[in-house]
Amino acid sequence: MESVLIAIGGNALYDKKSGNNLSPTMVTEVCRRIVEVVQSGYLPVITFGNGPQVGNLLDMAETSARLFETPVTLDTCVSWTQGEIGYWLTRELTKQLLEAGLHKPIMAINTLVEVNPDDPAFQKPSKPVGKFIDAEEAQRLYEERGWIVGPDANRGYRRLVPSPRPLRILEADPIQHLIQHEFIVMCCGGGGIPVYLKDGVFQGIEAVIDKDFTSCLLAKTLNIENLIICTEVENVYLNFGKPDQMALRRLSLSEAEQYQQEGHFGAGSMGPKVAAMIDYVRHGGKRAFITSLEKVVEALAGKAGTEIHAAVSV
Amino acid sequence: MESVLIAIGGNALYDKKSGNNLSPTMVTEVCRRIVEVVQSGYLPVITFGNGPQVGNLLDMAETSARLFETPVTLDTCVSWTQGEIGYWLTRELTKQLLEAGLHKPIMAINTLVEVNPDDPAFQKPSKPVGKFIDAEEAQRLYEERGWIVGPDANRGYRRLVPSPRPLRILEADPIQHLIQHEFIVMCCGGGGIPVYLKDGVFQGIEAVIDKDFTSCLLAKTLNIENLIICTEVENVYLNFGKPDQMALRRLSLSEAEQYQQEGHFGAGSMGPKVAAMIDYVRHGGKRAFITSLEKVVEALAGKAGTEIHAAVSV
């Protein structure tokens, strides 16, 4: 059975309106799409982001600091989101698979990911977490609580935390084993819990790893045949938002690399996602996609989304 | 390789002095004992409680209620503790196994456990969670926040939550698969996240399941050969705390049942643990132990702890 890694954004699960970490409606929708993938004959491997959720929980831990002598650190907040999102996805997916008559065992696993404590990302927090806030509140939180804040996607300000590159997924072996035996695995939540080796001891470190980079690393490490990075839009575009905007459909690796070199993809938005896709295909991946959650099955069938594929040798 | 389920109390990981959810020293100590079990030739399956931790996180969620439109429920708090404790144990155990030259892959997995929403336990909260408080604070928290509180083990008062019986472990199949392939699995954290089926949909429910009962259920379901319930004392005693107190060492199933019927074991302390052991051996378990964490390896060697064993057919 061919496997497909599907990377789902934390935003696709978040309840923007209420501020709750998870929206039952959106969790239901995500699981429906996963079931469709199973029905179309692929084995899904699910990874998920946690930007809005981990920001909420970090805020919660900070405002409850009286409870703990030592402040809760961001790595532990990431572990909470792995527990919470893994739980909600398991609960709903178990039900939907049963309803669809699919007897696939599923499990969500804690995932630790090694990073380099000297990664320059620690000097330059760039990953937005938590809620959107306005300029005034951003200023207040900077002054009162030392938050580093920055504008995010023209929708307001958000707290920024460091986002180092993932180097190694500690649970890669068990995950591979489970995939080979056709378990549906949910893993690498929030990009993985960031740890590093110091004098032979694993320490947590305060960061949130980009889930697309971790997903790319997992797909490369385990030779997963297909990688889908879900976004809010159905395609990657050239000249996005301009009158001559053009959706990209199927690209060879060299075509994608050329567009990338020409600077077609925004540094804070599509750029890193396309970079992860290129990296994956360059290292042996078969097909990488960017598309919306709704179009995942169509993309796999070659009918939607933007695909970067390995060059066909003639 | 013979497997042994080791059930570790949330208290054995908790930092009582500082109030932090996890004590690095105690996590190190717990992992040292797990490594000893591997070195003595057994495959450990680790389950853990979360009483102090889940109480802290529930308190945190309640006092941060402004962050969320819908209050965070206790089942989600249990999922946070699975993430957090699973993370800390994985981080330390990975390091200790490496140091010991043992190349055993390990993983912590989210575990959901089905309960009956009509379980009478929901009418009578009995499971103590969170910190110890004095009578005055107990009264205040009852009045101001509606907490149900009760005395716990003569050491003060604690918040009480419902603790229904575990009926089914949703992840039993993947856990069995991983054990058969000699992975070290950490699961059923905090007794498992409580869910129930309502009109074909799994719903979370506000409770904390007793980790000893869930551990017993897991050991029975997966035919794990040995079950060890760790406590603060090395043995189960007759006439505990009295001048004629006597440590129990090796008991047949019928001897254990007789002592139980005679009311030797306290309802709130050893009683439920002995009941879980008896239930396990009655349903095909080989050897069940109660002992302290320090004595786990000695107990398996027949040199410490209290053991209930299956009757030997002659």
XYZ file of C-alpha atoms in Angstrom:
628
model
C 0.000 0.000 0.000
C 1.474 3.348 -1.011
C 1.801 5.797 1.863
C 1.157 9.534 1.840
C 2.262 11.963 4.494
C -0.387 14.639 4.994
C 0.769 17.709 6.907
C -2.182 19.599 8.402
C -1.861 23.129 9.712
C -2.755 24.002 13.286
C -5.081 26.618 11.769
C -7.091 23.899 10.017
C -8.083 22.558 13.457
C -8.340 25.795 15.433
C -11.576 27.490 16.384
C -10.719 31.027 15.319
C -14.065 32.440 16.363
C -14.202 31.181 19.953
C -10.475 30.982 20.604
C -10.817 27.331 21.637
C -7.814 25.196 20.737
C -9.884 22.823 18.642
C -13.073 23.195 16.670
C -15.222 20.037 16.604
C -16.465 20.992 13.121
C -12.981 21.413 11.755
C -11.671 18.239 13.395
C -14.597 16.398 11.805
C -13.771 17.904 8.409
C -10.074 17.007 8.649
C -10.937 13.416 9.593
C -13.399 13.163 6.700
C -10.572 14.004 4.309
C -8.277 11.446 5.929
C -10.941 8.766 5.529
C -11.281 9.705 1.842
C -7.556 9.155 1.420
C -7.870 5.665 2.953
C -10.819 4.939 0.685
C -8.814 5.954 -2.355
C -6.258 3.256 -1.533
C -3.470 5.145 0.207
C -2.133 4.753 3.732
C -2.121 8.201 5.348
C 0.569 9.309 7.797
C -0.709 12.392 9.603
C 1.381 15.241 10.958
C -0.050 18.458 12.325
C 0.930 21.969 13.308
C 0.053 23.695 16.569
C 0.682 27.434 16.112
C -2.575 28.794 17.560
C -2.821 26.030 20.182
C 0.700 26.187 21.577
C 0.474 29.966 21.872
C -2.717 29.606 23.905
C -1.193 27.019 26.213
C 2.015 28.994 26.702
C -0.095 32.024 27.592
C -2.085 29.850 30.000
C 1.062 28.478 31.651
C 2.511 31.959 32.063
C -0.616 33.425 33.592
C -0.829 30.453 36.004
C 2.815 30.741 37.034
C 1.789 30.849 40.714
C 1.005 27.122 40.461
C 4.549 26.080 39.685
C 7.871 26.993 41.288
C 9.690 26.622 37.985
C 7.976 28.199 34.947
C 6.623 25.714 32.418
C 8.779 25.889 29.284
C 7.683 25.990 25.660
C 8.848 22.438 24.898
C 6.450 21.150 27.557
C 3.653 23.273 26.039
C 4.365 21.572 22.691
C 3.999 18.192 24.442
C 0.584 19.293 25.759
C -0.558 20.125 22.233
C 0.633 16.707 20.999
C -1.530 15.139 23.691
C -4.562 17.316 23.029
C -4.608 17.354 19.225
C -3.642 13.664 19.061
C -6.547 12.878 21.385
C -9.154 14.865 19.439
C -8.031 13.469 16.075
C -7.958 9.879 17.397
C -11.426 10.212 18.911
C -13.032 11.502 15.728
C -11.051 9.386 13.269
C -11.804 6.168 15.183
C -15.501 6.931 14.814
C -15.358 7.865 11.135
C -13.283 4.814 10.179
C -15.784 2.576 11.988
C -18.681 4.258 10.174
C -16.928 3.763 6.850
C -16.351 0.086 7.630
C -12.582 0.518 7.510
C -10.813 -1.561 10.132
C -7.565 0.321 10.310
C -5.888 0.631 13.686
C -4.768 4.181 14.448
C -2.541 5.776 17.033
C -1.119 9.166 17.966
C 2.401 9.119 19.304
C 4.575 11.617 21.147
C 7.431 12.697 18.917
C 10.699 14.294 20.010
C 12.845 16.061 17.442
C 16.496 16.959 17.835
C 17.559 20.507 16.963
C 20.849 22.399 17.134
C 20.935 24.823 20.088
C 23.258 27.020 17.996
C 20.702 27.243 15.174
C 20.579 30.971 14.237
C 16.772 30.767 14.585
C 17.201 31.093 18.358
C 18.506 34.628 17.829
C 15.607 35.571 15.585
C 12.154 34.355 16.677
C 10.026 33.990 13.550
C 7.264 31.433 14.192
C 3.896 33.069 15.007
C 1.935 31.358 17.769
C -1.338 32.027 19.574
C -4.025 34.548 18.802
C -3.937 37.581 16.555
C -3.683 40.791 18.552
C -3.760 44.464 17.572
C -0.786 46.823 17.646
C -1.746 48.298 21.002
C -2.017 44.932 22.752
C 1.200 43.806 21.086
C 2.966 46.805 22.596
C 1.456 46.145 26.025
C 2.426 42.435 26.019
C 5.923 43.354 24.907
C 6.277 45.784 27.794
C 4.474 43.837 30.525
C 5.418 40.266 29.708
C 8.431 40.520 27.435
C 6.677 38.978 24.453
C 8.415 39.244 21.117
C 5.714 40.150 18.634
C 5.543 40.748 14.914
C 3.036 41.365 12.139
C 1.595 38.203 10.593
C 0.093 37.985 7.124
C -1.555 41.439 7.278
C -4.107 40.154 9.770
C -2.592 41.740 12.874
C 0.219 40.918 15.254
C 1.207 37.635 16.853
C 3.725 36.419 19.346
C 6.912 35.074 17.736
C 9.043 32.182 19.027
C 12.249 30.601 17.658
C 11.836 27.938 14.985
C 15.038 25.925 14.469
C 15.491 23.303 11.745
C 14.612 19.714 12.668
C 17.669 17.412 12.503
C 16.467 13.996 13.676
C 13.169 12.421 14.668
C 13.771 10.230 17.722
C 10.773 7.979 17.062
C 11.575 7.370 13.370
C 12.105 3.595 13.843
C 8.818 2.809 15.591
C 6.938 5.098 13.183
C 8.451 3.268 10.199
C 7.533 -0.067 11.733
C 3.928 1.012 12.244
C 3.612 2.338 8.693
C 5.018 -0.893 7.248
C 2.309 -2.751 9.135
C -0.351 -0.372 7.817
C -1.226 1.408 11.005
C -2.455 4.964 10.562
C 0.024 7.005 12.571
C -0.402 10.573 13.797
C 2.955 12.002 14.781
C 5.363 14.959 14.735
C 2.628 17.150 16.251
C 3.540 20.827 16.291
C 6.702 19.946 14.363
C 7.829 17.694 17.235
C 8.973 18.495 20.771
C 12.350 20.248 20.391
C 15.251 18.666 22.288
C 19.030 18.774 22.006
C 21.917 16.732 23.329
C 24.022 18.397 26.005
C 26.799 16.315 27.568
C 24.997 13.154 26.560
C 21.666 14.246 28.071
C 18.589 15.236 26.084
C 17.323 18.630 27.206
C 14.182 20.402 26.125
C 14.641 23.738 24.400
C 12.193 26.616 23.981
C 11.071 26.611 20.361
C 8.369 25.510 17.951
C 9.688 23.620 14.924
C 8.054 24.231 11.546
C 5.782 21.259 10.927
C 6.404 21.351 7.155
C 10.152 20.936 7.624
C 9.629 18.100 10.125
C 7.132 16.457 7.769
C 9.660 16.690 4.931
C 12.327 15.158 7.202
C 10.016 12.319 8.220
C 9.029 11.594 4.602
C 12.702 11.534 3.552
C 13.834 9.423 6.518
C 11.123 6.805 6.054
C 10.934 6.890 2.233
C 7.266 7.803 2.269
C 6.196 7.938 -1.387
C 3.994 11.039 -1.317
C 4.044 14.261 0.676
C 1.111 16.659 0.837
C 1.417 20.012 2.548
C -2.081 21.359 3.135
C -2.681 25.090 2.843
C -5.655 27.404 2.661
C -5.306 27.688 -1.096
C -5.613 24.981 -3.704
C -2.418 25.772 -5.593
C 0.904 27.529 -5.595
C 0.719 30.552 -7.897
C 3.081 32.622 -9.931
C 2.461 36.364 -9.425
C 0.030 35.592 -6.598
C -2.604 38.284 -6.089
C -1.675 40.121 -9.311
C -3.778 40.357 -12.479
C -1.586 37.796 -14.246
C -1.645 35.305 -11.341
C -1.196 31.754 -12.616
C -1.801 28.499 -10.778
C 1.044 25.993 -11.022
C -0.065 22.391 -11.656
C 2.608 19.783 -12.345
C 6.267 20.707 -12.132
C 9.405 18.691 -12.550
C 12.041 19.144 -9.893
C 14.162 21.331 -12.175
C 11.196 23.551 -13.104
C 10.377 24.053 -9.432
C 13.996 24.838 -8.616
C 14.082 27.404 -11.397
C 10.957 29.229 -10.168
C 12.377 29.138 -6.659
C 15.674 30.680 -7.803
C 13.762 33.374 -9.636
C 12.164 34.320 -6.297
C 8.560 33.519 -7.173
C 7.545 32.264 -3.719
C 7.091 34.533 -0.680
C 9.665 34.114 2.076
C 7.096 33.985 4.891
C 4.386 31.989 3.158
C 4.820 29.639 0.180
C 8.631 29.904 0.079
C 9.407 27.510 2.963
C 6.691 25.080 1.860
C 8.016 24.896 -1.696
C 11.544 24.571 -0.287
C 10.428 21.583 1.804
C 8.797 19.965 -1.254
C 11.910 20.475 -3.388
C 14.131 19.100 -0.637
C 11.924 16.022 -0.338
C 11.851 15.239 -4.073
C 15.570 15.940 -4.427
C 16.243 13.293 -1.755
C 14.248 10.500 -3.346
C 10.633 11.511 -2.765
C 8.256 10.556 -5.572
C 5.532 13.200 -5.537
C 5.119 16.307 -3.379
C 1.937 18.390 -3.347
C 0.667 21.656 -2.054
C -3.097 21.902 -2.018
C -6.102 22.530 0.201
C -7.457 19.850 2.516
C -10.555 19.487 0.324
C -8.472 18.655 -2.730
C -6.098 16.073 -1.266
C -7.662 13.058 -2.999
C -8.003 14.905 -6.298
C -4.374 15.969 -6.036
C -3.230 12.380 -5.572
C -5.232 11.508 -8.693
C -3.397 14.234 -10.608
C -6.514 16.399 -10.901
C -5.830 19.257 -8.508
C -3.170 21.009 -6.492
C 0.413 21.864 -7.307
C 2.673 18.856 -7.708
C 6.429 18.571 -7.854
C 7.469 15.170 -9.109
C 10.735 13.312 -9.512
C 12.137 13.456 -13.040
C 11.111 10.439 -15.078
C 14.150 8.654 -16.447
C 13.558 7.638 -20.088
C 11.132 -12.102 25.703
C 8.740 -12.065 28.647
C 6.929 -8.784 29.116
C 6.128 -6.998 32.358
C 3.662 -4.181 32.769
C 4.961 -1.656 35.302
C 2.370 0.793 36.615
C 4.008 3.905 38.038
C 2.152 6.362 40.239
C 1.864 10.027 39.329
C 3.314 10.728 42.768
C 6.525 8.869 41.855
C 7.166 11.521 39.173
C 5.777 14.618 40.895
C 7.880 17.311 42.523
C 6.008 17.609 45.791
C 8.295 20.297 47.169
C 8.113 22.791 44.315
C 4.683 21.850 43.000
C 6.122 21.312 39.497
C 4.395 18.566 37.556
C 7.578 16.597 37.113
C 10.760 16.293 39.140
C 13.873 15.702 36.989
C 15.399 13.674 39.848
C 12.386 11.424 40.161
C 12.011 10.983 36.393
C 15.701 9.952 36.325
C 15.125 7.486 39.146
C 12.050 5.942 37.476
C 13.953 5.527 34.200
C 16.899 3.942 36.018
C 14.549 1.259 37.329
C 13.068 0.686 33.881
C 16.570 0.198 32.437
C 17.320 -2.342 35.194
C 14.236 -4.279 34.149
C 15.478 -4.357 30.525
C 18.910 -5.463 31.715
C 17.364 -8.306 33.698
C 15.877 -9.698 30.483
C 12.280 -8.485 30.563
C 10.460 -6.219 28.128
C 8.818 -3.430 30.151
C 5.463 -1.923 29.225
C 5.092 1.337 31.125
C 1.856 2.883 32.347
C 1.676 5.889 34.625
C -0.725 7.825 36.818
C -1.275 11.580 36.765
C -3.132 12.527 39.958
C -1.002 15.507 41.044
C -0.314 16.611 37.455
C -3.867 16.533 36.116
C -5.114 18.453 39.141
C -2.525 21.163 38.482
C -3.456 21.417 34.814
C -7.186 21.480 35.512
C -6.599 24.264 38.021
C -4.506 26.076 35.400
C -7.192 25.705 32.741
C -9.896 26.987 35.098
C -7.932 30.010 36.189
C -7.152 30.834 32.549
C -10.755 30.480 31.453
C -10.668 33.960 29.882
C -8.520 32.453 27.080
C -11.191 30.078 25.852
C -14.857 30.562 25.061
C -15.666 26.989 26.066
C -14.057 25.772 29.300
C -11.366 23.141 28.844
C -12.701 19.815 30.134
C -10.963 17.251 32.324
C -10.543 14.705 29.519
C -8.479 17.246 27.588
C -6.407 17.908 30.742
C -5.697 14.158 30.903
C -4.509 14.336 27.280
C -2.106 17.148 28.247
C -0.615 14.989 31.006
C -0.170 12.094 28.559
C 1.781 14.463 26.328
C 3.855 15.949 29.127
C 4.714 12.828 31.138
C 5.243 10.782 27.951
C 7.646 13.458 26.734
C 9.695 13.644 29.943
C 9.924 9.853 30.273
C 10.900 9.419 26.604
C 13.576 12.088 26.830
C 15.249 10.584 29.904
C 14.774 6.924 28.991
C 16.238 7.449 25.493
C 19.375 8.812 27.111
C 19.684 6.099 29.757
C 19.144 3.270 27.268
C 21.837 4.760 25.012
C 24.224 5.009 27.963
C 23.533 1.405 28.897
C 24.230 0.302 25.314
C 20.676 -1.005 24.917
C 19.288 -0.347 21.460
C 15.611 -0.601 22.248
C 13.246 1.720 20.399
C 10.762 3.406 22.707
C 7.590 5.401 22.221
C 4.863 7.072 24.241
C 1.402 6.869 22.753
C -1.868 8.620 23.391
C -4.379 6.181 24.823
C -8.147 6.540 24.882
C -10.208 4.368 27.209
C -13.927 3.717 26.968
C -16.006 4.091 30.121
C -19.718 3.817 30.900
C -21.338 7.249 31.365
C -23.782 5.571 33.758
C -20.970 4.278 35.961
C -22.030 5.127 39.563
C -18.590 6.713 40.043
C -19.908 9.817 38.257
C -22.281 10.388 41.177
C -19.537 10.016 43.756
C -16.201 11.673 42.920
C -13.445 9.711 44.685
C -10.160 10.177 42.842
C -7.882 12.787 44.518
C -6.072 15.099 42.100
C -3.731 18.072 42.423
C -2.093 19.484 45.494
C -2.799 18.867 49.164
C -4.646 21.776 50.738
C -5.718 22.516 54.298
C -9.300 22.458 55.583
C -9.710 26.224 55.279
C -8.586 26.363 51.656
C -10.728 23.313 50.893
C -13.741 25.199 52.217
C -12.873 28.305 50.215
C -12.375 26.385 46.950
C -15.647 24.567 47.505
C -17.487 27.854 47.973
C -15.717 29.958 45.342
C -15.085 27.448 42.579
C -17.397 24.558 43.323
C -14.619 22.073 43.944
C -15.564 18.785 45.505
C -12.926 18.094 48.139
C -12.200 15.340 50.598
C -9.560 14.215 53.071
C -6.738 12.142 51.539
C -4.531 9.725 53.479
C -4.402 11.899 56.629
C -2.150 14.381 54.843
C -4.770 17.069 54.219
C -7.516 17.654 51.699
C -7.523 17.233 47.926
C -9.893 17.843 45.084
C -11.925 14.792 44.106
C -13.073 13.833 40.596
C -15.097 10.869 39.286
C -13.153 7.694 38.539
C -15.195 5.229 36.455
C -14.044 1.716 35.595
C -12.130 1.291 32.315
C -13.997 -0.935 29.843
C -11.905 -0.967 26.657
C -8.551 0.423 25.547
C -8.943 1.806 22.031
C -5.255 1.419 21.142
C -4.971 -2.201 22.371
C -4.137 -3.572 18.885
C -1.258 -1.257 18.041
C 0.117 -1.593 21.596
C 0.064 -5.383 21.280
C 1.786 -5.180 17.928
C 4.541 -2.963 19.327
C 5.114 -5.235 22.329
C 5.340 -8.308 20.090
C 8.076 -6.522 18.158
C 9.870 -5.645 21.390
C 9.321 -1.924 21.408
C 9.218 -0.338 24.855
C 5.781 1.272 24.977
C 4.583 3.938 27.387
C 0.800 4.102 27.337
C -2.447 4.431 29.301
C -1.104 7.592 30.934
C -3.297 8.841 33.767
C -5.425 5.707 33.338
C -6.231 6.727 29.755
C -8.317 9.569 28.339
C -11.935 8.753 29.251
C -14.380 8.583 26.342
C -17.774 7.008 25.756
C -19.906 6.176 22.767
C -22.992 8.305 22.307
C -25.076 7.695 19.191
C -22.051 6.209 17.480
C -19.784 9.153 18.307
C -16.940 9.048 20.813
C -17.288 11.868 23.324
C -14.872 12.884 26.035
C -16.168 12.708 29.593
C -14.921 14.464 32.728
C -13.142 11.865 34.830
C -9.763 10.415 35.742
C -9.600 6.630 35.449
C -7.628 4.691 38.054
C -4.332 3.761 36.405
C -4.126 0.443 38.283
C -7.459 -0.720 36.885
C -6.475 0.348 33.363
C -3.106 -1.369 33.753
C -4.860 -4.557 34.857
C -7.202 -4.302 31.846
C -4.268 -3.805 29.453
C -2.345 -6.741 30.940
C -5.413 -8.995 30.653
C -6.298 -7.843 27.118
C -2.778 -8.332 25.777
C -1.809 -11.392 27.847
C 1.164 -9.628 29.389
C 2.870 -12.215 31.623
C 3.687 -10.023 34.617
C 2.021 -7.043 36.259
C 3.756 -4.819 38.803
C 1.870 -2.100 40.633
C 4.403 0.252 42.202
C 3.621 1.796 45.579
C 5.507 3.709 48.233
C 5.893 0.577 50.349
C 7.730 -2.621 49.515
C 4.958 -5.026 50.463
C 1.313 -5.522 51.191
C 0.848 -6.100 54.923
C -1.623 -7.793 57.190
C -2.564 -5.591 60.160
C -0.706 -2.649 58.608
C 0.568 -0.127 61.158
C -0.243 -2.369 64.133
C 2.274 -4.143 66.407
C 1.616 -7.490 64.710
C 1.966 -6.090 61.169
C 3.149 -8.814 58.788
C 4.502 -8.408 55.269
C 2.914 -10.699 52.700
C 5.385 -12.325 50.272
C 4.060 -14.989 47.888
C 0.381 -15.774 47.746
C -1.616 -18.127 45.610
C -4.727 -16.697 44.030
C -6.967 -18.438 46.583
C -4.930 -17.186 49.533
C -5.137 -13.645 48.227
C -8.892 -13.973 47.697
C -9.327 -15.238 51.242
C -7.429 -12.299 52.782
C -9.438 -9.962 50.589
C -12.734 -11.452 51.748
C -11.613 -11.123 55.351
C -11.225 -7.372 54.772
C -7.480 -7.119 55.331
C -6.846 -4.434 52.711
C -7.922 -0.784 53.110
C -10.695 0.395 50.815
C -8.942 3.621 49.798
C -5.359 2.337 49.627
C -4.257 -1.278 49.107
C -7.750 -2.658 48.548
C -8.211 -1.562 44.922
C -4.619 -2.495 44.050
C -4.990 -6.011 45.437
C -8.359 -6.274 43.692
C -6.697 -5.387 40.379
C -3.978 -7.997 40.960
C -6.518 -10.698 41.806
C -8.606 -9.824 38.764
C -5.525 -10.049 36.541
C -4.369 -13.462 37.838
C -7.931 -14.814 37.802
C -8.116 -13.952 34.086
C -4.950 -15.724 33.026
C -2.156 -13.461 34.344
C 0.932 -15.341 35.510
C 2.399 -13.183 38.273
C 1.167 -9.942 39.826
C 3.270 -7.865 42.212
C 2.937 -4.948 44.534
C 6.239 -3.425 45.532
C 8.233 -0.217 45.559
C 9.964 1.080 42.426
C 13.367 0.247 43.946
C 12.451 -3.392 44.380
C 10.943 -4.147 40.963
C 13.839 -6.273 39.689
C 14.176 -8.113 42.999
C 10.453 -8.796 42.983
C 10.641 -10.338 39.500
C 13.447 -12.552 40.828
C 11.198 -13.666 43.684
C 13.286 -11.869 46.302
C 11.093 -8.915 47.299
C 7.602 -7.490 47.123
C 4.220 -9.132 47.487
C 3.363 -11.574 44.706
C 0.103 -13.199 43.723
C 0.685 -16.054 41.322
C -1.509 -18.366 39.295
C -2.108 -21.720 40.957
C 0.306 -24.346 39.721
C -1.585 -27.310 38.366
C 0.072 -30.530 39.563
